[in-house]
Structures are given as structure tokens and as C-alpha cells.
Amino acid sequence: GDSVTQMEGPVTLSEEAFLTINCTYTATGYPSLFWYVQYPGEGLQLLLKATKADDKGSNKGFEATYRKETTSFHLEKGSVQVSDSAVYFCALSDYSGAGSYQLTFGKGTKLSVIP
Amino acid sequence: DTGVSQDPRHKITKRGQNVTFRCDPISEHNRLYWYRQTLGQGPEFLTYFQNEAQLEKSRLLSDRFSAERPKGSFSTLEIQRTEQGDSAMYLCASRPRGDTGELFFGEGSRLTVL
């Protein structure tokens, strides 16, 4: 079945540092890829997405590129802020065979940014 | 607020009791999903509705769990004879007709079984 593997945390960075969170996937179909973010005390929010190979998703200074050849979708940000402290989830959406495009999530990576 | 809403936000119960969670999806979304999230893990799929029809159920959804969406609008997730292993965050999400991408999540209902 489909699966997502992402870099284990927690990750602690100083403000303005460069961030990379690695994500690789296994899928039987041709999935769409997502990064979701969960801020403390809040629900999951979509951060960015990419629907086909070589697409780059971007939002709030974060970027990720859909790499089919390496089955990867690594999240990057050039300069993190304290407000970026959250848990980040990589996910894929693929047809389940029962009429549903389910999201399959990685385990999440907790990011703490210190001033 | 026109997002996905869940109620209650937090439920503490004793082992063996029944609990029910409610989800109100975004009004124009005909697809509704339940996920479960335990500490340190990503959300795991439980079940999926298209309108009022429950089209898919995960192996995680034991016979103590039942979900309904009677009129194709709100949904309920009931857990009977709760066990300590049921302690988790139960997430509801919805998606519009014809869309295969983003799911819109509620803030979740946290269950603690003592």
C-alpha cells in the first residue's frame, strides 16, 4: 500500500536558519503530494501541494518540489521564524479503489524555532 | 466561520462507556472523512462518506466503532465500550465534489479514556 516516510524530529533551529524536512513516498498510482502544518492547539492546515512531477508548491516562504524519479517531496524554507514552530506532515493523495482519494500521512516532524 | 466543525473538542470518559463525536463539514462538500491521530503519529484513515453513503472503512474501524451520515450533511462517530487504546484525537475532514486534492480538516475531538 501507499506510505509516506518523513524525517524524524524534533528539529530545533535558530531564527533565520535554513530548514529542510525530508519526505519520501511509496504509491501504486500517480499521487498528489501535500505538506500540512499543525500549529499548537489548532487543526491541520494545508501548507502547500503539488499534483504532478516537477511541480513546485510554495506558500509562506516554504517550498517543495515533486520529484518522481526519487519519489521525494522535501520541504524547505530559507529563513525560519519563531512563528513557524509547529508539526509538519507530509502526505499523499491516491485513489483507494473504493471511490475515494484518501490522504496517507507521514508521522510528522516537530519544528521548534528559537529566537 | 464556515470551516469544518467538531464537537466536543475534548471528551474524558471511563473505560467501558460509549462516546459519540459529531462533525459538521463545509456545507458544499459532499465527501467526508474520519481520521484518528495518536500521539507522535500522523493521522490514520478510518472511514469515508460520499453524501450519505459510507463507501470505505479501514481495518482500524473495529466493530465497536460506527459512523453515520444520515442526510449527507453532518456525521457522527460512535465508539462503544471504550478502551484505553481508543484514546486519540479524532479528526474529521471534508472535500468538495469532484476534487481529488486537499482535505479540509476540523480541529479534532480529543478522547481520553481513563
GROMACS .gro file of C-alpha atoms in nm:
model
  229
    1GLY     CA    1   0.000   0.000   0.000
    2ASP     CA    2   0.084   0.366  -0.008
    3SER     CA    3   0.318   0.506   0.254
    4VAL     CA    4   0.500   0.825   0.346
    5THR     CA    5   0.829   0.843   0.532
    6GLN     CA    6   0.946   1.171   0.671
    7MET     CA    7   1.243   1.282   0.870
    8GLU     CA    8   1.201   1.223   1.241
    9GLY     CA    9   1.212   1.512   1.479
   10PRO     CA   10   1.215   1.705   1.680
   11VAL     CA   11   1.407   1.966   1.488
   12THR     CA   12   1.532   2.275   1.671
   13LEU     CA   13   1.665   2.569   1.471
   14SER     CA   14   1.766   2.924   1.545
   15GLU     CA   15   1.566   3.203   1.387
   16GLU     CA   16   1.673   3.276   1.026
   17ALA     CA   17   1.827   2.931   0.982
   18PHE     CA   18   1.764   2.718   0.672
   19LEU     CA   19   1.508   2.440   0.706
   20THR     CA   20   1.484   2.109   0.523
   21ILE     CA   21   1.243   1.834   0.620
   22ASN     CA   22   1.285   1.523   0.407
   23CYS     CA   23   0.987   1.327   0.276
   24THR     CA   24   0.978   1.021   0.052
   25TYR     CA   25   0.679   0.821  -0.058
   26THR     CA   26   0.565   0.490  -0.199
   27ALA     CA   27   0.250   0.481  -0.409
   28THR     CA   28   0.086   0.245  -0.653
   29GLY     CA   29  -0.070   0.522  -0.858
   30TYR     CA   30   0.030   0.873  -0.952
   31PRO     CA   31  -0.038   1.066  -0.635
   32SER     CA   32  -0.071   1.431  -0.548
   33LEU     CA   33   0.162   1.541  -0.269
   34PHE     CA   34   0.099   1.775   0.021
   35TRP     CA   35   0.255   1.936   0.323
   36TYR     CA   36   0.018   2.004   0.610
   37VAL     CA   37   0.105   2.205   0.921
   38GLN     CA   38  -0.040   2.180   1.271
   39TYR     CA   39   0.024   2.479   1.495
   40PRO     CA   40  -0.011   2.428   1.872
   41GLY     CA   41  -0.377   2.394   1.967
   42GLU     CA   42  -0.500   2.416   1.609
   43GLY     CA   43  -0.621   2.180   1.337
   44LEU     CA   44  -0.431   2.059   1.032
   45GLN     CA   45  -0.390   2.321   0.764
   46LEU     CA   46  -0.271   2.279   0.410
   47LEU     CA   47   0.068   2.446   0.365
   48LEU     CA   48   0.138   2.361   0.001
   49LYS     CA   49   0.074   2.098  -0.263
   50ALA     CA   50   0.195   1.963  -0.598
   51THR     CA   51  -0.008   1.749  -0.835
   52LYS     CA   52   0.242   1.630  -1.095
   53ALA     CA   53   0.611   1.561  -1.143
   54ASP     CA   54   0.842   1.864  -1.130
   55ASP     CA   55   0.566   2.086  -0.991
   56LYS     CA   56   0.681   2.318  -0.714
   57GLY     CA   57   0.439   2.404  -0.437
   58SER     CA   58   0.506   2.720  -0.237
   59ASN     CA   59   0.343   2.918   0.041
   60LYS     CA   60   0.459   3.147   0.324
   61GLY     CA   61   0.821   3.111   0.212
   62PHE     CA   62   0.808   2.731   0.217
   63GLU     CA   63   0.873   2.531  -0.100
   64ALA     CA   64   0.866   2.167  -0.206
   65THR     CA   65   0.924   2.008  -0.547
   66TYR     CA   66   0.757   1.686  -0.664
   67ARG     CA   67   1.046   1.458  -0.768
   68LYS     CA   68   0.909   1.144  -0.932
   69GLU     CA   69   1.250   0.996  -1.004
   70THR     CA   70   1.347   1.000  -0.636
   71THR     CA   71   0.986   0.972  -0.504
   72SER     CA   72   1.051   1.270  -0.281
   73PHE     CA   73   0.882   1.594  -0.175
   74HIS     CA   74   1.124   1.767   0.062
   75LEU     CA   75   1.009   2.080   0.243
   76GLU     CA   76   1.244   2.380   0.252
   77LYS     CA   77   1.246   2.733   0.385
   78GLY     CA   78   1.535   2.972   0.355
   79SER     CA   79   1.489   3.161   0.681
   80VAL     CA   80   1.264   3.026   0.955
   81GLN     CA   81   1.083   3.239   1.210
   82VAL     CA   82   0.966   3.164   1.564
   83SER     CA   83   0.610   3.161   1.428
   84ASP     CA   84   0.699   2.860   1.210
   85SER     CA   85   0.720   2.639   1.519
   86ALA     CA   86   0.469   2.361   1.453
   87VAL     CA   87   0.436   1.999   1.347
   88TYR     CA   88   0.473   1.940   0.974
   89PHE     CA   89   0.314   1.642   0.798
   90CYS     CA   90   0.395   1.515   0.451
   91ALA     CA   91   0.102   1.341   0.281
   92LEU     CA   92  -0.004   1.188  -0.049
   93SER     CA   93  -0.344   1.155  -0.210
   94ASP     CA   94  -0.403   0.848  -0.419
   95TYR     CA   95  -0.707   0.659  -0.543
   96SER     CA   96  -0.802   0.394  -0.290
   97GLY     CA   97  -1.005   0.182  -0.530
   98ALA     CA   98  -1.330   0.239  -0.344
   99GLY     CA   99  -1.423   0.573  -0.491
  100SER     CA  100  -1.204   0.772  -0.255
  101TYR     CA  101  -0.888   0.970  -0.287
  102GLN     CA  102  -0.750   0.919   0.063
  103LEU     CA  103  -0.470   1.111   0.224
  104THR     CA  104  -0.189   0.898   0.365
  105PHE     CA  105   0.027   1.086   0.615
  106GLY     CA  106   0.378   1.061   0.747
  107LYS     CA  107   0.438   1.061   1.121
  108GLY     CA  108   0.508   1.431   1.140
  109THR     CA  109   0.814   1.638   1.222
  110LYS     CA  110   0.804   1.881   1.512
  111LEU     CA  111   0.991   2.203   1.444
  112SER     CA  112   1.091   2.443   1.720
  113VAL     CA  113   1.247   2.775   1.624
  114ILE     CA  114   1.428   2.963   1.898
  115PRO     CA  115   1.500   3.337   1.891
  116ASP     CA  116  -1.684   3.054   1.048
  117THR     CA  117  -1.760   2.823   0.755
  118GLY     CA  118  -1.491   2.562   0.821
  119VAL     CA  119  -1.528   2.204   0.943
  120SER     CA  120  -1.653   2.198   1.300
  121GLN     CA  121  -1.629   1.915   1.550
  122ASP     CA  122  -1.796   1.862   1.884
  123PRO     CA  123  -1.700   1.806   2.157
  124ARG     CA  124  -1.343   1.926   2.142
  125HIS     CA  125  -1.243   1.713   2.437
  126LYS     CA  126  -1.412   1.413   2.597
  127ILE     CA  127  -1.293   1.231   2.908
  128THR     CA  128  -1.467   0.902   2.979
  129LYS     CA  129  -1.427   0.587   3.179
  130ARG     CA  130  -1.339   0.259   3.016
  131GLY     CA  131  -1.649   0.076   2.901
  132GLN     CA  132  -1.858   0.386   2.836
  133ASN     CA  133  -1.993   0.487   2.494
  134VAL     CA  134  -1.897   0.817   2.333
  135THR     CA  135  -2.021   0.999   2.024
  136PHE     CA  136  -1.849   1.270   1.822
  137ARG     CA  137  -2.015   1.498   1.573
  138CYS     CA  138  -1.870   1.659   1.260
  139ASP     CA  139  -2.026   1.935   1.052
  140PRO     CA  140  -1.839   1.961   0.721
  141ILE     CA  141  -1.816   2.263   0.497
  142SER     CA  142  -2.167   2.297   0.356
  143GLU     CA  143  -2.098   2.242  -0.014
  144HIS     CA  144  -1.866   1.944   0.046
  145ASN     CA  145  -2.024   1.606  -0.028
  146ARG     CA  146  -1.725   1.395   0.080
  147LEU     CA  147  -1.649   1.342   0.448
  148TYR     CA  148  -1.362   1.157   0.612
  149TRP     CA  149  -1.279   1.046   0.966
  150TYR     CA  150  -0.918   1.004   1.074
  151ARG     CA  151  -0.757   0.909   1.403
  152GLN     CA  152  -0.433   1.062   1.532
  153THR     CA  153  -0.239   0.923   1.825
  154LEU     CA  154   0.048   1.097   1.999
  155GLY     CA  155   0.357   1.120   1.782
  156GLN     CA  156   0.184   0.974   1.477
  157GLY     CA  157   0.026   1.113   1.165
  158PRO     CA  158  -0.347   1.090   1.105
  159GLU     CA  159  -0.473   0.744   1.002
  160PHE     CA  160  -0.777   0.694   0.781
  161LEU     CA  161  -1.086   0.544   0.945
  162THR     CA  162  -1.380   0.586   0.708
  163TYR     CA  163  -1.521   0.782   0.414
  164PHE     CA  164  -1.866   0.903   0.313
  165GLN     CA  165  -1.984   1.030  -0.020
  166ASN     CA  166  -2.311   1.205   0.056
  167GLU     CA  167  -2.491   0.966   0.296
  168ALA     CA  168  -2.320   0.650   0.171
  169GLN     CA  169  -2.032   0.504   0.370
  170LEU     CA  170  -1.811   0.380   0.088
  171GLU     CA  171  -1.495   0.277   0.264
  172LYS     CA  172  -1.386   0.160   0.608
  173SER     CA  173  -1.035   0.097   0.737
  174ARG     CA  174  -0.931  -0.217   0.919
  175LEU     CA  175  -0.873   0.020   1.213
  176LEU     CA  176  -1.250   0.061   1.244
  177SER     CA  177  -1.334  -0.228   1.476
  178ASP     CA  178  -1.692  -0.342   1.535
  179ARG     CA  179  -1.708  -0.113   1.839
  180PHE     CA  180  -1.690   0.185   1.605
  181SER     CA  181  -1.980   0.305   1.394
  182ALA     CA  182  -2.012   0.612   1.178
  183GLU     CA  183  -2.317   0.761   1.013
  184ARG     CA  184  -2.406   1.049   0.788
  185PRO     CA  185  -2.782   1.019   0.773
  186LYS     CA  186  -2.876   1.310   0.548
  187GLY     CA  187  -2.547   1.363   0.376
  188SER     CA  188  -2.468   1.663   0.592
  189PHE     CA  189  -2.328   1.616   0.944
  190SER     CA  190  -2.169   1.291   1.056
  191THR     CA  191  -2.137   1.109   1.386
  192LEU     CA  192  -1.870   0.867   1.503
  193GLU     CA  193  -1.971   0.645   1.795
  194ILE     CA  194  -1.734   0.430   1.998
  195GLN     CA  195  -1.898   0.165   2.214
  196ARG     CA  196  -1.740   0.007   2.522
  197THR     CA  197  -1.439   0.237   2.507
  198GLU     CA  198  -1.092   0.102   2.582
  199GLN     CA  199  -0.781   0.290   2.690
  200GLY     CA  200  -0.633   0.224   2.346
  201ASP     CA  201  -0.910   0.436   2.194
  202SER     CA  202  -0.755   0.748   2.347
  203ALA     CA  203  -0.665   0.965   2.049
  204MET     CA  204  -0.759   1.274   1.852
  205TYR     CA  205  -1.046   1.202   1.612
  206LEU     CA  206  -1.027   1.425   1.307
  207CYS     CA  207  -1.300   1.499   1.057
  208ALA     CA  208  -1.227   1.634   0.712
  209SER     CA  209  -1.429   1.722   0.404
  210ARG     CA  210  -1.370   1.772   0.036
  211PRO     CA  211  -1.586   1.917  -0.241
  212ARG     CA  212  -1.750   1.714  -0.517
  213GLY     CA  213  -1.515   1.612  -0.792
  214ASP     CA  214  -1.200   1.727  -0.617
  215THR     CA  215  -0.919   1.481  -0.561
  216GLY     CA  216  -0.684   1.708  -0.375
  217GLU     CA  217  -0.689   1.895  -0.049
  218LEU     CA  218  -0.885   1.780   0.253
  219PHE     CA  219  -1.017   2.048   0.487
  220PHE     CA  220  -0.978   1.942   0.849
  221GLY     CA  221  -1.162   2.032   1.165
  222GLU     CA  222  -0.978   2.098   1.490
  223GLY     CA  223  -1.048   1.747   1.614
  224SER     CA  224  -1.213   1.581   1.911
  225ARG     CA  225  -0.969   1.456   2.172
  226LEU     CA  226  -1.079   1.140   2.355
  227THR     CA  227  -0.923   1.039   2.686
  228VAL     CA  228  -1.030   0.701   2.824
  229LEU     CA  229  -0.946   0.651   3.191
   0.00000   0.00000   0.00000
